[in-house]
Amino acid sequence: MPTVREVADLIGGSVSGDDAFQLENIATLETAGPRDLSFLTNPKYAREASSSPAPALLCHEDVSLEGKILIRHSDPYWALSRVIPLFRKEAPPRPGIHPGASVDPESRVDPSAFIGSGAVIGSGVVIGPRTVIHPGAAIMGPTTLGEDVIVYPNVTIYPRCRIGNRVILQAGTVIGSDGFGFAFHEGAYHKIPQVGGVVIEDDVEIGANSTVDAGTLTPTTIGQGTKIDNLVQIAHNVQIGRHSVFVAQVGISGSTRIGNYCVFAGQSGAVGHIKIGNRVTVTARTGVTRDVPDGKTVSGFPSRDHHQWLKELATLQRLPRTIKALKGETDGTSDREDS
């Protein structure tokens, strides 16, 4: 059992209280026991933290709570990501290839990697050190997976994909499926081959049942550190920069370029062939229909400056009363009282 001091040293935090106290587990404020560590990453839960049975709390460095052992850090939410594995670490599978896996003799699997039962590894696949391929995954070659990659059950990776180091592909994800490219000619749609593949750079995570389509002639690219939620569609030829975030049910149309440190909130999307700059935020259910410069926050459909959208929304809410006023049907209540 780690002590409070050992936890603090792990994250580079400071301690207020008994730093020799031994901790058994980590739990939420509601479920913590008398020897558990809990956490306060949002100030609005300070009252619950004060009354929680948890004797020790991971919190921001400016928090003060009577009767609690505090492990303080300038970024407690990040610190939580480092502390949880100390109590809930899952042992990796033993290296080796399960007898129930199908591994083509023309593939190369590092001896430290693991291939689970029912996984299918095709010809020309290269799997790097300590990579884990869970049961039921299918990887077609030529494809390369780097070090410490985790491929969860029923993931499908098509040919001509390059997966970097420490990439996580959650269950049901499809990487490299054909981009949606068809030419309409003489009354029928004709398929345009999509042979560009996909490049996923280091430290990317892609959520369950998301898809990243292959580029037509050059790869669709997901930049280093980008995180993609469940049920997200990234179309062919899209280029995504580093450390961007895509929340559930986002859709990005083909050949769109997205910069670094962007955020697409839930159910938002972008049309094809546009450029979105660095550090752009796209709010929930927004449809981006044109280029967006660096640093902008956009909302609505079609997308526009977030503050402009808020003004338009407020005006729309006042519209029925405004119409009544113009018709001389006011009830004596001012717009100011309704706003």
PDB file of C-alpha atoms in Angstrom, residues 29-258:
ATOM      1  CA  LEU A  29     -15.993  11.154  -2.976  1.00  0.00           C
ATOM      2  CA  GLU A  30     -19.233   9.179  -2.573  1.00  0.00           C
ATOM      3  CA  THR A  31     -17.740   5.675  -2.509  1.00  0.00           C
ATOM      4  CA  ALA A  32     -14.435   6.215  -0.677  1.00  0.00           C
ATOM      5  CA  GLY A  33     -13.669   4.250   2.473  1.00  0.00           C
ATOM      6  CA  PRO A  34     -11.674   5.214   5.589  1.00  0.00           C
ATOM      7  CA  ARG A  35      -8.302   4.360   3.990  1.00  0.00           C
ATOM      8  CA  ASP A  36      -8.968   5.535   0.443  1.00  0.00           C
ATOM      9  CA  LEU A  37      -7.612   8.426  -1.547  1.00  0.00           C
ATOM     10  CA  SER A  38     -10.220  10.541  -3.331  1.00  0.00           C
ATOM     11  CA  PHE A  39      -9.904  13.639  -5.479  1.00  0.00           C
ATOM     12  CA  LEU A  40     -11.251  17.157  -5.846  1.00  0.00           C
ATOM     13  CA  THR A  41     -10.609  18.407  -9.366  1.00  0.00           C
ATOM     14  CA  ASN A  42     -13.663  20.694  -9.560  1.00  0.00           C
ATOM     15  CA  PRO A  43     -14.138  23.380  -6.854  1.00  0.00           C
ATOM     16  CA  LYS A  44     -17.928  23.068  -6.958  1.00  0.00           C
ATOM     17  CA  TYR A  45     -17.616  19.722  -5.147  1.00  0.00           C
ATOM     18  CA  ALA A  46     -15.779  21.205  -2.160  1.00  0.00           C
ATOM     19  CA  ARG A  47     -18.715  20.606   0.189  1.00  0.00           C
ATOM     20  CA  GLU A  48     -18.952  16.950  -0.826  1.00  0.00           C
ATOM     21  CA  ALA A  49     -15.188  16.618  -0.356  1.00  0.00           C
ATOM     22  CA  SER A  50     -15.406  18.012   3.141  1.00  0.00           C
ATOM     23  CA  SER A  51     -18.070  15.477   4.176  1.00  0.00           C
ATOM     24  CA  SER A  52     -16.604  12.502   2.271  1.00  0.00           C
ATOM     25  CA  PRO A  53     -15.315   9.511   4.296  1.00  0.00           C
ATOM     26  CA  ALA A  54     -12.067   9.746   2.333  1.00  0.00           C
ATOM     27  CA  PRO A  55      -9.235  10.708   4.714  1.00  0.00           C
ATOM     28  CA  ALA A  56      -6.976  11.969   1.900  1.00  0.00           C
ATOM     29  CA  LEU A  57      -7.684  14.056  -1.164  1.00  0.00           C
ATOM     30  CA  LEU A  58      -5.818  14.886  -4.358  1.00  0.00           C
ATOM     31  CA  CYS A  59      -6.613  18.559  -5.037  1.00  0.00           C
ATOM     32  CA  HIS A  60      -5.430  21.887  -6.379  1.00  0.00           C
ATOM     33  CA  GLU A  61      -2.602  23.578  -4.530  1.00  0.00           C
ATOM     34  CA  ASP A  62      -4.821  26.406  -3.255  1.00  0.00           C
ATOM     35  CA  VAL A  63      -7.420  24.101  -1.627  1.00  0.00           C
ATOM     36  CA  SER A  64      -7.751  24.036   2.154  1.00  0.00           C
ATOM     37  CA  LEU A  65     -10.022  21.529   3.931  1.00  0.00           C
ATOM     38  CA  GLU A  66     -10.127  20.994   7.684  1.00  0.00           C
ATOM     39  CA  GLY A  67      -9.500  17.444   8.873  1.00  0.00           C
ATOM     40  CA  LYS A  68      -8.242  16.081   5.524  1.00  0.00           C
ATOM     41  CA  ILE A  69      -4.828  14.973   4.340  1.00  0.00           C
ATOM     42  CA  LEU A  70      -4.222  16.918   1.154  1.00  0.00           C
ATOM     43  CA  ILE A  71      -1.982  16.035  -1.755  1.00  0.00           C
ATOM     44  CA  ARG A  72      -1.762  19.302  -3.646  1.00  0.00           C
ATOM     45  CA  HIS A  73      -0.816  19.824  -7.273  1.00  0.00           C
ATOM     46  CA  SER A  74      -1.131  22.703  -9.744  1.00  0.00           C
ATOM     47  CA  ASP A  75      -2.979  20.407 -12.179  1.00  0.00           C
ATOM     48  CA  PRO A  76      -4.888  17.805 -10.128  1.00  0.00           C
ATOM     49  CA  TYR A  77      -6.759  16.361 -13.102  1.00  0.00           C
ATOM     50  CA  TRP A  78      -3.490  15.511 -14.841  1.00  0.00           C
ATOM     51  CA  ALA A  79      -2.125  14.207 -11.544  1.00  0.00           C
ATOM     52  CA  LEU A  80      -5.143  11.916 -11.250  1.00  0.00           C
ATOM     53  CA  SER A  81      -4.185  10.269 -14.544  1.00  0.00           C
ATOM     54  CA  ARG A  82      -0.828   9.337 -13.017  1.00  0.00           C
ATOM     55  CA  VAL A  83      -2.189   8.215  -9.645  1.00  0.00           C
ATOM     56  CA  ILE A  84      -4.975   5.858 -10.794  1.00  0.00           C
ATOM     57  CA  PRO A  85      -2.576   3.239 -12.244  1.00  0.00           C
ATOM     58  CA  LEU A  86      -0.810   3.117  -8.882  1.00  0.00           C
ATOM     59  CA  PHE A  87      -3.950   1.504  -7.425  1.00  0.00           C
ATOM     60  CA  ARG A  88      -5.702   0.002 -10.460  1.00  0.00           C
ATOM     61  CA  LYS A  89      -2.881  -1.046 -12.774  1.00  0.00           C
ATOM     62  CA  GLU A  90      -3.787  -3.834 -15.175  1.00  0.00           C
ATOM     63  CA  ALA A  91      -1.069  -6.360 -15.866  1.00  0.00           C
ATOM     64  CA  PRO A  92      -0.234  -6.560 -19.593  1.00  0.00           C
ATOM     65  CA  PRO A  93      -0.692  -9.922 -21.311  1.00  0.00           C
ATOM     66  CA  ARG A  94       2.299 -12.199 -21.450  1.00  0.00           C
ATOM     67  CA  PRO A  95       4.240 -11.862 -24.707  1.00  0.00           C
ATOM     68  CA  GLY A  96       3.533 -14.415 -27.364  1.00  0.00           C
ATOM     69  CA  ILE A  97       1.091 -15.530 -30.020  1.00  0.00           C
ATOM     70  CA  HIS A  98      -2.048 -17.345 -28.894  1.00  0.00           C
ATOM     71  CA  PRO A  99      -2.555 -20.717 -30.604  1.00  0.00           C
ATOM     72  CA  GLY A 100      -5.951 -19.490 -31.799  1.00  0.00           C
ATOM     73  CA  ALA A 101      -4.473 -16.514 -33.682  1.00  0.00           C
ATOM     74  CA  SER A 102      -3.761 -16.565 -37.408  1.00  0.00           C
ATOM     75  CA  VAL A 103      -0.405 -14.968 -38.191  1.00  0.00           C
ATOM     76  CA  ASP A 104       0.867 -14.985 -41.762  1.00  0.00           C
ATOM     77  CA  PRO A 105       4.468 -16.280 -42.033  1.00  0.00           C
ATOM     78  CA  GLU A 106       5.328 -13.197 -44.105  1.00  0.00           C
ATOM     79  CA  SER A 107       4.519 -10.896 -41.156  1.00  0.00           C
ATOM     80  CA  ARG A 108       7.023  -9.825 -38.485  1.00  0.00           C
ATOM     81  CA  VAL A 109       5.953  -9.843 -34.850  1.00  0.00           C
ATOM     82  CA  ASP A 110       8.363  -8.655 -32.159  1.00  0.00           C
ATOM     83  CA  PRO A 111       8.940 -11.366 -29.508  1.00  0.00           C
ATOM     84  CA  SER A 112       7.746  -9.010 -26.772  1.00  0.00           C
ATOM     85  CA  ALA A 113       4.372  -8.405 -28.489  1.00  0.00           C
ATOM     86  CA  PHE A 114       1.126 -10.239 -27.743  1.00  0.00           C
ATOM     87  CA  ILE A 115      -1.372 -11.572 -30.305  1.00  0.00           C
ATOM     88  CA  GLY A 116      -4.705 -12.726 -28.860  1.00  0.00           C
ATOM     89  CA  SER A 117      -7.000 -15.579 -29.805  1.00  0.00           C
ATOM     90  CA  GLY A 118      -8.879 -15.087 -33.064  1.00  0.00           C
ATOM     91  CA  ALA A 119      -6.713 -12.185 -34.202  1.00  0.00           C
ATOM     92  CA  VAL A 120      -5.724 -12.257 -37.871  1.00  0.00           C
ATOM     93  CA  ILE A 121      -2.371 -10.806 -38.935  1.00  0.00           C
ATOM     94  CA  GLY A 122      -1.882 -10.634 -42.689  1.00  0.00           C
ATOM     95  CA  SER A 123       1.132 -10.772 -44.934  1.00  0.00           C
ATOM     96  CA  GLY A 124       3.532  -7.844 -44.693  1.00  0.00           C
ATOM     97  CA  VAL A 125       2.370  -6.681 -41.256  1.00  0.00           C
ATOM     98  CA  VAL A 126       5.099  -5.474 -38.884  1.00  0.00           C
ATOM     99  CA  ILE A 127       4.256  -5.366 -35.156  1.00  0.00           C
ATOM    100  CA  GLY A 128       6.646  -3.588 -32.815  1.00  0.00           C
ATOM    101  CA  PRO A 129       7.872  -4.247 -29.278  1.00  0.00           C
ATOM    102  CA  ARG A 130       5.335  -4.686 -26.452  1.00  0.00           C
ATOM    103  CA  THR A 131       2.403  -4.070 -28.771  1.00  0.00           C
ATOM    104  CA  VAL A 132      -0.817  -5.832 -27.748  1.00  0.00           C
ATOM    105  CA  ILE A 133      -3.303  -7.137 -30.316  1.00  0.00           C
ATOM    106  CA  HIS A 134      -6.451  -8.262 -28.511  1.00  0.00           C
ATOM    107  CA  PRO A 135      -8.728 -11.121 -29.655  1.00  0.00           C
ATOM    108  CA  GLY A 136     -10.655 -10.706 -32.874  1.00  0.00           C
ATOM    109  CA  ALA A 137      -8.619  -7.854 -34.339  1.00  0.00           C
ATOM    110  CA  ALA A 138      -7.774  -8.020 -38.054  1.00  0.00           C
ATOM    111  CA  ILE A 139      -4.702  -6.329 -39.538  1.00  0.00           C
ATOM    112  CA  MET A 140      -4.041  -6.470 -43.262  1.00  0.00           C
ATOM    113  CA  GLY A 141      -0.636  -5.821 -44.775  1.00  0.00           C
ATOM    114  CA  PRO A 142       1.386  -4.036 -45.675  1.00  0.00           C
ATOM    115  CA  THR A 143       0.893  -2.207 -42.365  1.00  0.00           C
ATOM    116  CA  THR A 144       3.303  -1.188 -39.614  1.00  0.00           C
ATOM    117  CA  LEU A 145       2.537  -0.835 -35.902  1.00  0.00           C
ATOM    118  CA  GLY A 146       5.092   0.759 -33.605  1.00  0.00           C
ATOM    119  CA  GLU A 147       5.984   0.194 -29.959  1.00  0.00           C
ATOM    120  CA  ASP A 148       3.498  -0.165 -27.073  1.00  0.00           C
ATOM    121  CA  VAL A 149       0.430   0.006 -29.322  1.00  0.00           C
ATOM    122  CA  ILE A 150      -2.844  -1.379 -27.941  1.00  0.00           C
ATOM    123  CA  VAL A 151      -5.355  -2.739 -30.445  1.00  0.00           C
ATOM    124  CA  TYR A 152      -8.595  -3.752 -28.739  1.00  0.00           C
ATOM    125  CA  PRO A 153     -11.009  -6.508 -29.893  1.00  0.00           C
ATOM    126  CA  ASN A 154     -12.587  -6.334 -33.339  1.00  0.00           C
ATOM    127  CA  VAL A 155     -10.458  -3.474 -34.606  1.00  0.00           C
ATOM    128  CA  THR A 156      -9.870  -3.638 -38.362  1.00  0.00           C
ATOM    129  CA  ILE A 157      -6.790  -2.110 -39.947  1.00  0.00           C
ATOM    130  CA  TYR A 158      -6.673  -2.077 -43.743  1.00  0.00           C
ATOM    131  CA  PRO A 159      -3.500  -2.221 -45.880  1.00  0.00           C
ATOM    132  CA  ARG A 160      -1.080   0.674 -46.300  1.00  0.00           C
ATOM    133  CA  CYS A 161      -1.478   2.036 -42.769  1.00  0.00           C
ATOM    134  CA  ARG A 162       1.310   3.219 -40.505  1.00  0.00           C
ATOM    135  CA  ILE A 163       0.563   3.291 -36.780  1.00  0.00           C
ATOM    136  CA  GLY A 164       3.023   5.087 -34.498  1.00  0.00           C
ATOM    137  CA  ASN A 165       4.132   4.385 -30.941  1.00  0.00           C
ATOM    138  CA  ARG A 166       1.796   4.215 -27.918  1.00  0.00           C
ATOM    139  CA  VAL A 167      -1.318   4.438 -30.082  1.00  0.00           C
ATOM    140  CA  ILE A 168      -4.573   3.092 -28.592  1.00  0.00           C
ATOM    141  CA  LEU A 169      -7.342   1.835 -30.892  1.00  0.00           C
ATOM    142  CA  GLN A 170     -10.529   1.053 -28.994  1.00  0.00           C
ATOM    143  CA  ALA A 171     -12.878  -1.805 -29.866  1.00  0.00           C
ATOM    144  CA  GLY A 172     -14.546  -1.767 -33.260  1.00  0.00           C
ATOM    145  CA  THR A 173     -12.411   1.003 -34.724  1.00  0.00           C
ATOM    146  CA  VAL A 174     -11.749   0.823 -38.480  1.00  0.00           C
ATOM    147  CA  ILE A 175      -8.555   2.338 -39.857  1.00  0.00           C
ATOM    148  CA  GLY A 176      -7.950   2.681 -43.582  1.00  0.00           C
ATOM    149  CA  SER A 177     -11.354   1.769 -44.994  1.00  0.00           C
ATOM    150  CA  ASP A 178     -11.996   3.103 -48.483  1.00  0.00           C
ATOM    151  CA  GLY A 179     -12.615   6.816 -48.706  1.00  0.00           C
ATOM    152  CA  PHE A 180     -15.988   7.795 -50.145  1.00  0.00           C
ATOM    153  CA  GLY A 181     -14.834   8.697 -53.640  1.00  0.00           C
ATOM    154  CA  PHE A 182     -17.025   8.145 -56.715  1.00  0.00           C
ATOM    155  CA  ALA A 183     -17.133   9.730 -60.143  1.00  0.00           C
ATOM    156  CA  PHE A 184     -20.564  10.181 -61.752  1.00  0.00           C
ATOM    157  CA  HIS A 185     -20.200   9.292 -65.408  1.00  0.00           C
ATOM    158  CA  GLU A 186     -22.825   8.409 -67.981  1.00  0.00           C
ATOM    159  CA  GLY A 187     -25.593   7.910 -65.465  1.00  0.00           C
ATOM    160  CA  ALA A 188     -23.711   5.824 -62.902  1.00  0.00           C
ATOM    161  CA  TYR A 189     -21.271   6.216 -59.998  1.00  0.00           C
ATOM    162  CA  HIS A 190     -17.816   4.745 -60.559  1.00  0.00           C
ATOM    163  CA  LYS A 191     -15.532   3.936 -57.654  1.00  0.00           C
ATOM    164  CA  ILE A 192     -12.237   5.828 -57.442  1.00  0.00           C
ATOM    165  CA  PRO A 193      -9.616   3.555 -55.831  1.00  0.00           C
ATOM    166  CA  GLN A 194      -8.460   4.793 -52.436  1.00  0.00           C
ATOM    167  CA  VAL A 195      -4.843   3.670 -52.136  1.00  0.00           C
ATOM    168  CA  GLY A 196      -3.249   6.389 -49.985  1.00  0.00           C
ATOM    169  CA  GLY A 197      -3.600   4.630 -46.637  1.00  0.00           C
ATOM    170  CA  VAL A 198      -3.541   6.232 -43.196  1.00  0.00           C
ATOM    171  CA  VAL A 199      -0.763   7.586 -40.981  1.00  0.00           C
ATOM    172  CA  ILE A 200      -1.452   7.737 -37.247  1.00  0.00           C
ATOM    173  CA  GLU A 201       1.343   9.431 -35.347  1.00  0.00           C
ATOM    174  CA  ASP A 202       2.568   8.720 -31.810  1.00  0.00           C
ATOM    175  CA  ASP A 203       0.338   8.918 -28.711  1.00  0.00           C
ATOM    176  CA  VAL A 204      -2.969   9.050 -30.593  1.00  0.00           C
ATOM    177  CA  GLU A 205      -6.079   7.421 -29.109  1.00  0.00           C
ATOM    178  CA  ILE A 206      -9.137   6.591 -31.222  1.00  0.00           C
ATOM    179  CA  GLY A 207     -12.417   5.641 -29.543  1.00  0.00           C
ATOM    180  CA  ALA A 208     -14.734   2.708 -30.111  1.00  0.00           C
ATOM    181  CA  ASN A 209     -16.459   2.338 -33.486  1.00  0.00           C
ATOM    182  CA  SER A 210     -14.749   5.334 -35.034  1.00  0.00           C
ATOM    183  CA  THR A 211     -13.465   5.301 -38.604  1.00  0.00           C
ATOM    184  CA  VAL A 212     -10.511   6.878 -40.366  1.00  0.00           C
ATOM    185  CA  ASP A 213     -10.722   6.481 -44.135  1.00  0.00           C
ATOM    186  CA  ALA A 214      -7.747   5.930 -46.413  1.00  0.00           C
ATOM    187  CA  GLY A 215      -6.588   8.786 -48.600  1.00  0.00           C
ATOM    188  CA  THR A 216      -7.048   8.606 -52.338  1.00  0.00           C
ATOM    189  CA  LEU A 217      -3.380   8.845 -53.329  1.00  0.00           C
ATOM    190  CA  THR A 218      -1.721  10.275 -50.194  1.00  0.00           C
ATOM    191  CA  PRO A 219      -2.378   9.269 -46.572  1.00  0.00           C
ATOM    192  CA  THR A 220      -5.076  10.586 -44.305  1.00  0.00           C
ATOM    193  CA  THR A 221      -3.032  11.801 -41.317  1.00  0.00           C
ATOM    194  CA  ILE A 222      -3.797  12.016 -37.585  1.00  0.00           C
ATOM    195  CA  GLY A 223      -1.163  14.107 -35.799  1.00  0.00           C
ATOM    196  CA  GLN A 224       0.752  13.308 -32.654  1.00  0.00           C
ATOM    197  CA  GLY A 225      -1.194  13.279 -29.395  1.00  0.00           C
ATOM    198  CA  THR A 226      -4.623  13.778 -30.970  1.00  0.00           C
ATOM    199  CA  LYS A 227      -7.552  12.158 -29.136  1.00  0.00           C
ATOM    200  CA  ILE A 228     -10.649  10.964 -30.971  1.00  0.00           C
ATOM    201  CA  ASP A 229     -13.806   9.888 -29.118  1.00  0.00           C
ATOM    202  CA  ASN A 230     -16.275   7.126 -29.994  1.00  0.00           C
ATOM    203  CA  LEU A 231     -18.371   7.218 -33.177  1.00  0.00           C
ATOM    204  CA  VAL A 232     -16.277   9.772 -35.045  1.00  0.00           C
ATOM    205  CA  GLN A 233     -15.835   9.795 -38.839  1.00  0.00           C
ATOM    206  CA  ILE A 234     -12.626  11.118 -40.390  1.00  0.00           C
ATOM    207  CA  ALA A 235     -12.925  11.080 -44.186  1.00  0.00           C
ATOM    208  CA  HIS A 236     -10.302  10.547 -46.865  1.00  0.00           C
ATOM    209  CA  ASN A 237      -7.380  12.932 -47.341  1.00  0.00           C
ATOM    210  CA  VAL A 238      -8.073  14.769 -44.063  1.00  0.00           C
ATOM    211  CA  GLN A 239      -4.971  16.176 -42.381  1.00  0.00           C
ATOM    212  CA  ILE A 240      -5.211  16.671 -38.604  1.00  0.00           C
ATOM    213  CA  GLY A 241      -2.450  18.359 -36.612  1.00  0.00           C
ATOM    214  CA  ARG A 242      -1.060  17.638 -33.169  1.00  0.00           C
ATOM    215  CA  HIS A 243      -2.944  17.412 -29.864  1.00  0.00           C
ATOM    216  CA  SER A 244      -6.418  18.087 -31.196  1.00  0.00           C
ATOM    217  CA  VAL A 245      -9.602  16.637 -29.668  1.00  0.00           C
ATOM    218  CA  PHE A 246     -12.703  15.268 -31.424  1.00  0.00           C
ATOM    219  CA  VAL A 247     -15.698  14.460 -29.218  1.00  0.00           C
ATOM    220  CA  ALA A 248     -18.365  11.846 -29.979  1.00  0.00           C
ATOM    221  CA  GLN A 249     -20.244  11.898 -33.292  1.00  0.00           C
ATOM    222  CA  VAL A 250     -18.019  14.443 -34.985  1.00  0.00           C
ATOM    223  CA  GLY A 251     -17.758  14.154 -38.768  1.00  0.00           C
ATOM    224  CA  ILE A 252     -14.937  15.635 -40.838  1.00  0.00           C
ATOM    225  CA  SER A 253     -15.427  15.626 -44.602  1.00  0.00           C
ATOM    226  CA  GLY A 254     -12.736  14.827 -47.132  1.00  0.00           C
ATOM    227  CA  SER A 255      -9.588  16.863 -47.767  1.00  0.00           C
ATOM    228  CA  THR A 256     -10.141  19.204 -44.817  1.00  0.00           C
ATOM    229  CA  ARG A 257      -7.014  20.422 -43.030  1.00  0.00           C
ATOM    230  CA  ILE A 258      -7.177  20.939 -39.263  1.00  0.00           C
TER     231      ILE A 258
END
